[in-house]
Structure formats: C-alpha cells, structure tokens
CSV table of C-alpha atoms in Angstrom, one decimal:
chain,number,residue,atom,x,y,z
A,20,MET,CA,0.0,0.0,0.0
A,21,ASN,CA,1.0,3.6,-0.5
A,22,VAL,CA,0.3,6.2,2.2
A,23,HIS,CA,0.1,9.9,1.4
A,24,PHE,CA,-0.3,12.7,3.9
A,25,TRP,CA,-2.5,15.5,2.7
A,26,GLY,CA,-3.3,17.1,6.1
A,27,VAL,CA,-1.5,16.5,9.4
A,28,ARG,CA,-2.3,19.5,11.6
A,29,GLY,CA,-4.7,19.3,14.5
A,30,SER,CA,-7.7,21.4,15.6
A,31,ILE,CA,-7.7,24.2,13.0
A,32,PRO,CA,-5.9,25.0,9.7
A,33,THR,CA,-2.7,26.8,10.4
A,34,PRO,CA,-1.0,28.6,7.4
A,35,LEU,CA,2.7,29.5,7.6
A,36,SER,CA,2.9,33.1,8.9
A,37,SER,CA,5.1,35.9,7.6
A,38,GLN,CA,7.0,35.9,10.9
A,39,GLN,CA,7.6,32.2,10.7
A,40,LEU,CA,8.9,32.5,7.1
A,41,ARG,CA,11.2,35.3,8.3
A,42,ILE,CA,12.6,33.1,11.0
A,43,LYS,CA,13.3,30.4,8.4
A,44,LEU,CA,15.1,32.9,6.1
A,45,ILE,CA,17.2,34.3,8.8
A,46,ALA,CA,18.2,30.8,10.0
A,47,ALA,CA,19.2,29.8,6.5
A,48,LEU,CA,21.2,33.0,5.9
A,49,GLN,CA,23.1,32.4,9.1
A,50,ARG,CA,24.3,29.1,7.8
A,51,ILE,CA,25.3,30.1,4.3
A,52,LYS,CA,29.0,30.3,3.2
A,53,PRO,CA,30.4,31.9,0.0
A,54,GLU,CA,31.0,28.5,-1.6
A,55,ASP,CA,27.3,27.6,-1.1
A,56,ILE,CA,26.2,30.1,-3.8
A,57,VAL,CA,28.9,29.7,-6.6
A,58,SER,CA,26.6,27.6,-8.8
A,59,GLU,CA,23.1,26.3,-9.1
A,60,GLU,CA,24.3,22.9,-8.0
A,61,ALA,CA,26.0,24.4,-4.9
A,62,ARG,CA,22.8,26.3,-4.0
A,63,GLU,CA,20.7,23.2,-4.3
A,64,LYS,CA,23.1,21.2,-2.2
A,65,PHE,CA,23.1,23.9,0.4
A,66,VAL,CA,19.3,24.0,0.6
A,67,GLU,CA,19.2,20.2,0.9
A,68,SER,CA,21.7,20.4,3.8
A,69,LEU,CA,19.5,22.6,5.9
A,70,PRO,CA,17.5,21.2,8.8
A,71,TRP,CA,14.1,20.1,7.6
A,72,TRP,CA,12.3,22.7,9.7
A,73,ILE,CA,14.1,25.5,7.7
A,74,ARG,CA,13.8,24.1,4.2
A,75,GLY,CA,10.3,22.8,4.6
A,76,THR,CA,7.2,22.6,6.8
A,77,VAL,CA,4.9,20.0,8.4
A,78,GLY,CA,2.1,22.0,6.8
A,79,GLY,CA,-1.1,23.6,8.1
A,80,ASN,CA,-4.0,21.5,6.7
A,81,THR,CA,-6.1,19.4,9.1
A,82,PRO,CA,-6.3,15.6,8.9
A,83,CYS,CA,-6.6,13.8,5.6
A,84,VAL,CA,-4.6,10.7,4.7
A,85,GLU,CA,-4.9,8.7,1.5
A,86,LEU,CA,-4.1,5.0,1.1
A,87,THR,CA,-3.8,3.3,-2.3
A,88,LEU,CA,-3.9,-0.5,-2.0
A,89,LYS,CA,-2.1,-2.8,-4.5
A,90,ASP,CA,-5.4,-3.4,-6.3
A,91,LYS,CA,-5.7,0.5,-6.6
A,92,THR,CA,-8.6,0.7,-4.1
A,93,LYS,CA,-8.6,4.2,-2.7
A,94,ILE,CA,-9.0,4.6,1.1
A,95,VAL,CA,-9.2,8.0,2.7
A,96,PHE,CA,-9.0,8.7,6.4
A,97,ASP,CA,-10.9,11.8,7.5
A,98,ALA,CA,-12.0,14.8,5.5
A,99,GLY,CA,-10.1,17.7,7.0
A,100,SER,CA,-8.9,20.7,5.0
A,101,GLY,CA,-6.2,18.5,3.5
A,102,MET,CA,-8.9,16.8,1.5
A,103,ARG,CA,-9.2,20.0,-0.6
A,104,VAL,CA,-5.5,19.7,-1.5
A,105,MET,CA,-6.0,16.0,-2.3
A,106,GLY,CA,-8.7,16.9,-4.8
A,107,LYS,CA,-6.3,19.2,-6.6
A,108,PHE,CA,-3.2,17.0,-6.8
A,109,SER,CA,-4.1,13.3,-6.2
A,110,ASP,CA,-4.9,10.9,-9.0
A,111,PRO,CA,-8.6,10.0,-8.8
A,112,PRO,CA,-9.4,6.3,-8.4
A,113,ALA,CA,-9.6,4.5,-11.7
A,114,ASP,CA,-12.9,3.0,-10.8
A,115,GLY,CA,-14.3,6.3,-9.6
A,116,HIS,CA,-14.8,4.9,-6.1
A,117,TYR,CA,-13.6,6.4,-2.8
A,118,HIS,CA,-13.8,4.7,0.5
A,119,LEU,CA,-13.8,7.3,3.3
A,120,PHE,CA,-13.3,6.2,6.9
A,121,MET,CA,-14.1,8.8,9.6
A,122,SER,CA,-12.4,8.8,12.9
A,123,HIS,CA,-15.0,11.3,14.2
A,124,PHE,CA,-16.9,14.3,13.1
A,125,HIS,CA,-15.3,17.3,14.8
A,126,TRP,CA,-15.0,20.2,12.5
A,127,ASP,CA,-11.3,19.9,11.7
A,128,HIS,CA,-12.0,16.4,10.4
A,129,ILE,CA,-14.9,17.2,8.1
A,130,GLN,CA,-14.3,20.8,6.8
A,131,GLY,CA,-12.5,19.7,3.7
A,132,LEU,CA,-15.3,17.7,2.1
A,133,PRO,CA,-17.3,20.7,0.8
A,134,PHE,CA,-14.1,21.8,-1.0
A,135,PHE,CA,-13.2,18.4,-2.5
A,136,ASP,CA,-13.7,18.7,-6.2
A,137,ALA,CA,-14.8,15.0,-6.7
A,138,ALA,CA,-17.7,15.5,-4.3
A,139,TYR,CA,-19.5,17.3,-7.0
A,140,ASN,CA,-18.8,14.8,-9.7
A,141,PRO,CA,-22.0,12.6,-10.1
A,142,ASN,CA,-19.8,9.8,-11.6
A,143,ILE,CA,-17.8,9.4,-8.4
A,144,ILE,CA,-19.0,7.1,-5.6
A,145,PHE,CA,-18.3,7.7,-2.0
A,146,ASP,CA,-18.7,4.9,0.5
A,147,VAL,CA,-18.4,6.4,4.0
A,148,TYR,CA,-17.6,4.2,7.1
A,149,SER,CA,-17.7,4.8,10.8
A,150,PRO,CA,-19.3,3.5,14.0
A,151,TYR,CA,-21.5,6.6,14.2
A,152,GLU,CA,-25.2,6.4,13.5
A,153,ASP,CA,-25.8,9.9,12.0
A,154,MET,CA,-22.9,10.3,9.5
A,155,LYS,CA,-25.1,11.8,6.8
A,156,GLU,CA,-26.6,14.4,9.2
A,157,TYR,CA,-23.1,15.4,10.5
A,158,PHE,CA,-21.9,16.1,6.9
A,159,ALA,CA,-25.1,17.9,6.0
A,160,ARG,CA,-25.0,20.3,9.0
A,161,GLN,CA,-21.9,22.1,7.8
A,162,MET,CA,-23.4,22.6,4.4
A,163,VAL,CA,-26.4,24.7,5.2
A,164,ALA,CA,-27.1,28.4,4.7
A,165,PRO,CA,-25.6,30.8,5.8
A,166,TYR,CA,-22.5,28.7,6.5
A,167,TYR,CA,-22.1,27.3,3.0
A,168,PRO,CA,-23.7,28.1,-0.4
A,169,VAL,CA,-24.3,24.5,-1.6
A,170,ASP,CA,-26.6,22.2,0.4
A,171,PHE,CA,-25.5,18.6,1.0
A,172,SER,CA,-28.6,17.4,-0.7
A,173,ALA,CA,-27.0,18.5,-4.0
A,174,ILE,CA,-24.4,15.7,-3.7
A,175,GLU,CA,-25.8,13.1,-1.3
A,176,LYS,CA,-27.1,10.8,-4.1
A,177,HIS,CA,-23.6,9.4,-4.7
A,178,PHE,CA,-22.7,9.0,-1.0
A,179,VAL,CA,-23.4,5.7,0.7
A,180,PHE,CA,-23.1,5.4,4.5
A,181,HIS,CA,-22.0,2.3,6.4
A,182,LYS,CA,-22.1,1.9,10.1
A,183,ILE,CA,-19.4,-0.5,11.3
A,184,GLN,CA,-18.7,-2.1,14.7
A,185,PRO,CA,-15.4,-1.8,16.6
A,186,GLY,CA,-13.5,-5.0,16.7
A,187,GLU,CA,-15.3,-6.5,13.7
A,188,SER,CA,-13.0,-6.9,10.6
A,189,MET,CA,-14.2,-6.0,7.1
A,190,GLU,CA,-12.7,-6.9,3.8
A,191,LEU,CA,-12.1,-4.0,1.4
A,192,GLY,CA,-10.3,-4.6,-1.9
A,193,SER,CA,-7.0,-6.4,-1.0
A,194,ALA,CA,-7.1,-5.4,2.6
A,195,VAL,CA,-8.8,-6.1,5.9
A,196,ILE,CA,-9.8,-3.2,8.1
A,197,THR,CA,-10.6,-3.1,11.9
A,198,CYS,CA,-11.4,-0.2,14.2
A,199,ALA,CA,-11.2,0.5,18.0
A,200,ARG,CA,-12.9,3.2,20.1
A,201,MET,CA,-10.5,5.7,21.7
A,202,SER,CA,-10.8,8.3,24.5
A,203,HIS,CA,-11.8,11.7,23.0
A,204,PRO,CA,-14.7,14.0,23.6
A,205,GLY,CA,-17.6,12.4,21.7
A,206,ASP,CA,-15.4,9.4,21.0
A,207,SER,CA,-12.9,8.8,18.2
A,208,TYR,CA,-12.0,5.6,16.3
A,209,SER,CA,-8.6,4.3,15.3
A,210,TYR,CA,-8.3,2.0,12.2
A,211,ALA,CA,-5.9,-0.7,11.2
A,212,VAL,CA,-5.4,-1.7,7.5
A,213,VAL,CA,-3.8,-5.0,6.9
A,214,GLU,CA,-2.6,-5.9,3.4
A,215,ASP,CA,-0.3,-8.9,2.7
A,216,SER,CA,0.6,-9.1,6.4
A,217,HIS,CA,1.6,-5.4,6.5
A,218,LYS,CA,-0.3,-3.3,9.0
A,219,PHE,CA,-0.9,0.4,8.9
A,220,VAL,CA,-2.7,2.2,11.8
A,221,TYR,CA,-4.5,5.5,11.8
A,222,ALA,CA,-4.9,6.7,15.4
A,223,THR,CA,-5.8,10.4,15.5
A,224,ASP,CA,-7.4,12.3,18.3
A,225,THR,CA,-6.9,10.1,21.3
A,226,GLU,CA,-6.0,10.9,24.9
A,227,LEU,CA,-4.1,7.8,26.0
A,228,SER,CA,-4.6,6.4,29.5
A,229,THR,CA,-3.8,3.2,31.4
A,230,LYS,CA,-6.7,1.3,29.8
A,231,ASP,CA,-5.2,1.7,26.3
A,232,PHE,CA,-2.2,-0.4,27.4
A,233,LEU,CA,-4.3,-3.3,28.7
A,234,SER,CA,-4.6,-6.3,26.5
A,235,SER,CA,-7.9,-6.9,24.7
A,236,ASP,CA,-8.9,-8.6,21.5
A,237,VAL,CA,-10.1,-5.3,19.9
A,238,ARG,CA,-7.0,-3.3,20.8
A,239,ALA,CA,-4.7,-6.2,19.8
A,240,ALA,CA,-6.4,-6.5,16.4
A,241,VAL,CA,-5.8,-2.8,15.7
A,242,PHE,CA,-2.4,-2.0,17.3
A,243,GLU,CA,-0.4,-5.1,18.0
A,244,ASN,CA,2.7,-5.6,15.8
A,245,ALA,CA,1.8,-2.7,13.5
A,246,ASP,CA,4.4,-1.9,10.9
A,247,VAL,CA,3.5,1.8,10.9
A,248,MET,CA,1.3,3.8,13.2
A,249,LEU,CA,0.2,7.4,12.7
A,250,ILE,CA,-0.9,8.7,16.1
A,251,ASP,CA,-2.0,11.8,17.9
A,252,CYS,CA,1.1,13.5,19.4
A,253,GLN,CA,-0.4,17.0,19.8
A,254,TYR,CA,1.2,18.0,23.1
A,255,THR,CA,4.3,18.1,25.2
A,256,VAL,CA,3.8,16.6,28.6
A,257,GLU,CA,3.6,20.0,30.2
A,258,GLU,CA,0.7,21.0,27.9
A,259,ALA,CA,-1.0,17.6,28.2
A,260,LEU,CA,-1.1,18.0,32.0
A,261,ARG,CA,-2.8,21.4,31.6
A,262,LYS,CA,-5.3,20.1,29.1
A,263,VAL,CA,-6.6,16.9,30.7
A,264,ASN,CA,-9.8,15.7,29.0
A,265,TRP,CA,-9.2,17.7,25.9
A,266,GLY,CA,-8.8,14.5,24.0
A,267,HIS,CA,-5.1,14.5,22.9
A,268,SER,CA,-1.8,13.0,23.9
A,269,ALA,CA,1.7,14.0,24.7
A,270,PHE,CA,4.3,12.6,22.3
A,271,CYS,CA,6.0,10.5,25.0
A,272,TYR,CA,2.7,8.8,26.0
A,273,ALA,CA,2.3,7.9,22.3
A,274,ILE,CA,5.8,6.4,22.3
A,275,ASP,CA,5.1,4.4,25.4
A,276,PHE,CA,1.9,3.1,23.7
A,277,ALA,CA,3.7,2.2,20.5
A,278,ALA,CA,6.4,0.3,22.4
A,279,ALA,CA,3.9,-1.5,24.5
A,280,TRP,CA,2.1,-2.8,21.4
A,281,ASN,CA,5.3,-3.7,19.5
A,282,VAL,CA,4.8,-1.1,16.8
A,283,LYS,CA,7.8,-0.9,14.4
A,284,LYS,CA,7.5,2.8,13.3
A,285,MET,CA,5.5,5.7,14.7
A,286,TYR,CA,4.6,8.9,12.9
A,287,MET,CA,3.8,11.9,15.1
A,288,PHE,CA,0.5,13.4,13.9
A,289,HIS,CA,-2.2,16.0,14.6
A,290,HIS,CA,0.3,18.7,15.4
A,291,GLU,CA,-0.7,21.5,17.8
A,292,PRO,CA,-1.7,24.6,15.8
A,293,THR,CA,0.4,26.9,18.0
A,294,TYR,CA,3.6,24.9,17.5
A,295,ASP,CA,5.8,26.1,14.6
A,296,ASP,CA,8.2,24.0,12.6
A,297,ARG,CA,11.1,24.9,14.8
A,298,LYS,CA,9.3,23.7,18.0
A,299,LEU,CA,8.1,20.6,16.2
A,300,SER,CA,11.7,19.9,15.3
A,301,THR,CA,12.8,20.0,18.9
A,302,ILE,CA,9.9,17.8,19.9
A,303,LEU,CA,10.9,15.3,17.2
A,304,ASP,CA,14.5,15.3,18.5
A,305,ALA,CA,13.2,14.6,22.1
A,306,ALA,CA,10.9,11.9,20.8
A,307,VAL,CA,13.7,10.1,18.9
A,308,TRP,CA,15.8,10.2,22.1
A,309,TYR,CA,13.0,8.9,24.3
A,310,ALA,CA,12.2,6.1,21.9
A,311,ASN,CA,15.8,5.0,21.8
A,312,TYR,CA,16.0,5.2,25.6
A,313,ILE,CA,13.0,2.9,26.2
A,314,SER,CA,13.2,0.6,23.2
A,315,GLY,CA,16.6,0.8,21.6
A,316,ASP,CA,16.4,0.4,17.8
A,317,SER,CA,13.1,-1.5,17.9
A,318,LEU,CA,10.9,1.6,17.5
A,319,LYS,CA,11.5,4.2,14.8
A,320,ILE,CA,10.1,7.7,15.1
A,321,ALA,CA,9.2,10.1,12.3
A,322,ILE,CA,7.0,13.2,12.0
A,323,ALA,CA,4.1,13.4,9.5
A,324,CYS,CA,4.6,16.2,7.0
A,325,GLU,CA,2.0,17.4,4.5
A,326,GLY,CA,2.9,16.0,1.0
A,327,ASP,CA,5.1,13.2,2.2
A,328,SER,CA,4.3,9.6,1.2
A,329,PHE,CA,5.7,6.1,1.7
A,330,ASP,CA,5.1,2.5,0.5
A,331,LEU,CA,4.4,-0.3,2.9
C-alpha cells in the first residue's frame, strides 16, 4: 500500500505566517557560506543540507490521509482541510470509487469535504464508514445556509453510509480493516489496515490512558505488531497536564503506547496549531531520544509532514 499525507495539523488549519517564514530565512542565511552560492548545484546542495524545519514545513492542513492499495482501491482517512489539496493533486481512483473512513466528526476532520472537487462529480461514488449512526446528518449540518452556499442534498445521491462495529473486521479490496474506540470528547476511532501481512494504523485524536495499554482482542487487532502507526502527538507533557480531558496525547505517551504494542515505526501526527516547525523539530528530537531510551532500535520515530508519502 501507498500512504500519502494531505493534512497533518490538529484542531484548525494553520497557514505558515510571515513571521515564521522570516525566522526560516534568517536561520538559512546564518548558515550560508560563499562556496554555497557559486553555482546552481551548490545552491541546491546547500538547501538540501538545511535542517528540515528550515527548508520545509509540516504543513497547516487538518487531517486527511490517503491509502492506495495494491489493487488500486482508494481509502481516505478523514476529510479535514487536507482533502481539498488531495482533490487538486491526487490521481482519482480508476474505478471512480472512494472509501472514506471517519475517525469522528469534529470540524477539523470534516471541513475539507465541501471543497473536495470530486464530491460534485456525479460519476464518483463515496462509501463512508464509521461506527456513528448519523454520519449523513453530520456532513449535512456544515453545508447549510448561511454557512455554505451548496446544500449537501445536491451531492448526497452518490454518498453511501455504512455503520461499522469496533472489533469487527471487514474486507475491502485487497485489505482487511478493523477499528477500535478511543478516548476523545464524543469518541474517536482508530483504524488498522492489513494488506499482505503489512499493518498500517491511523490513530488520530486520542487521549491515551492506562486502559489503552491493557490487553484486549479489539486493541490487539488494531495496534499489536503494526508496521507503521500514525498517532496523535499533539502536546508536550507539560501541555497535556494542563489540558486533561481535551482528547489529545503527549508525544512521550504515544511512544510508550507504541512500544507496548510492539509497533515498528511511529509517525507523530495531529500537530498542535500553536507549534511552529522549529518547535516541532525540537519535539521530534526529544521523541527520537526517548524512543531510543526505552526501546533501543526497535521503534523508529518520524514526523508526519504534508505532502510526504511512503510505501508499505
């Protein structure tokens, strides 16, 4: 399967500000030497040598992650503002069929759907899955006057909604998908996708606690021995302690969780909107150190950045 990040920010879209861009430019200029600008090749090499937080950005769009299975089945997790970008730059499914899995229906996870070009194409089919009863109603509520000019009734004919049960596996294309309920205001659901013995986990918006580490068939089916897990790491410990019951986790709690379930690689996800790229870089460094401290080389840490992709 191929995994592509279209939106990785949490809570609200966060565009790169002029001040943040200025900080990046100053940081780059402080590192430059005369030999770095003698040719186009030298300039390109210099840019590539810069720390990632200077030469790039994690991005500001809210959650949307696209999976393409080996049989070309298209799976999308959440419909945050990153979904608009996906509509502009992703190849549409050859069969005209999207499978949209919703973790929950908070605004930052649904606000991209009205701006997704394919939603208005009558030849495209959307199968929408979640354990929630009123999926159609939740989508429709954000597309009513005066909040949006097009009513959901204009596109609902090619949307089909499927209520699924946590812990029950379903076959989809060449994969098997299972979900588990997580701790978040109004609930949220994590999903595991298994294809050819490779497991990918999408675990956004979760406030981890002791019960998440306890063995159960449902949690084991989703998390145990995952090859890659994308998980909510919105806070530092200090901020998590000040925001109990807000529904998000500190990065070190996520690392403990990943290690407990024998996850091989963890991507930090759902980044705090007030954290700029420089702060996220320091958090990533701390996360890598902590993962090495508690697990040696058994758990790899990465940070989800908008536009990045990988094959599993």
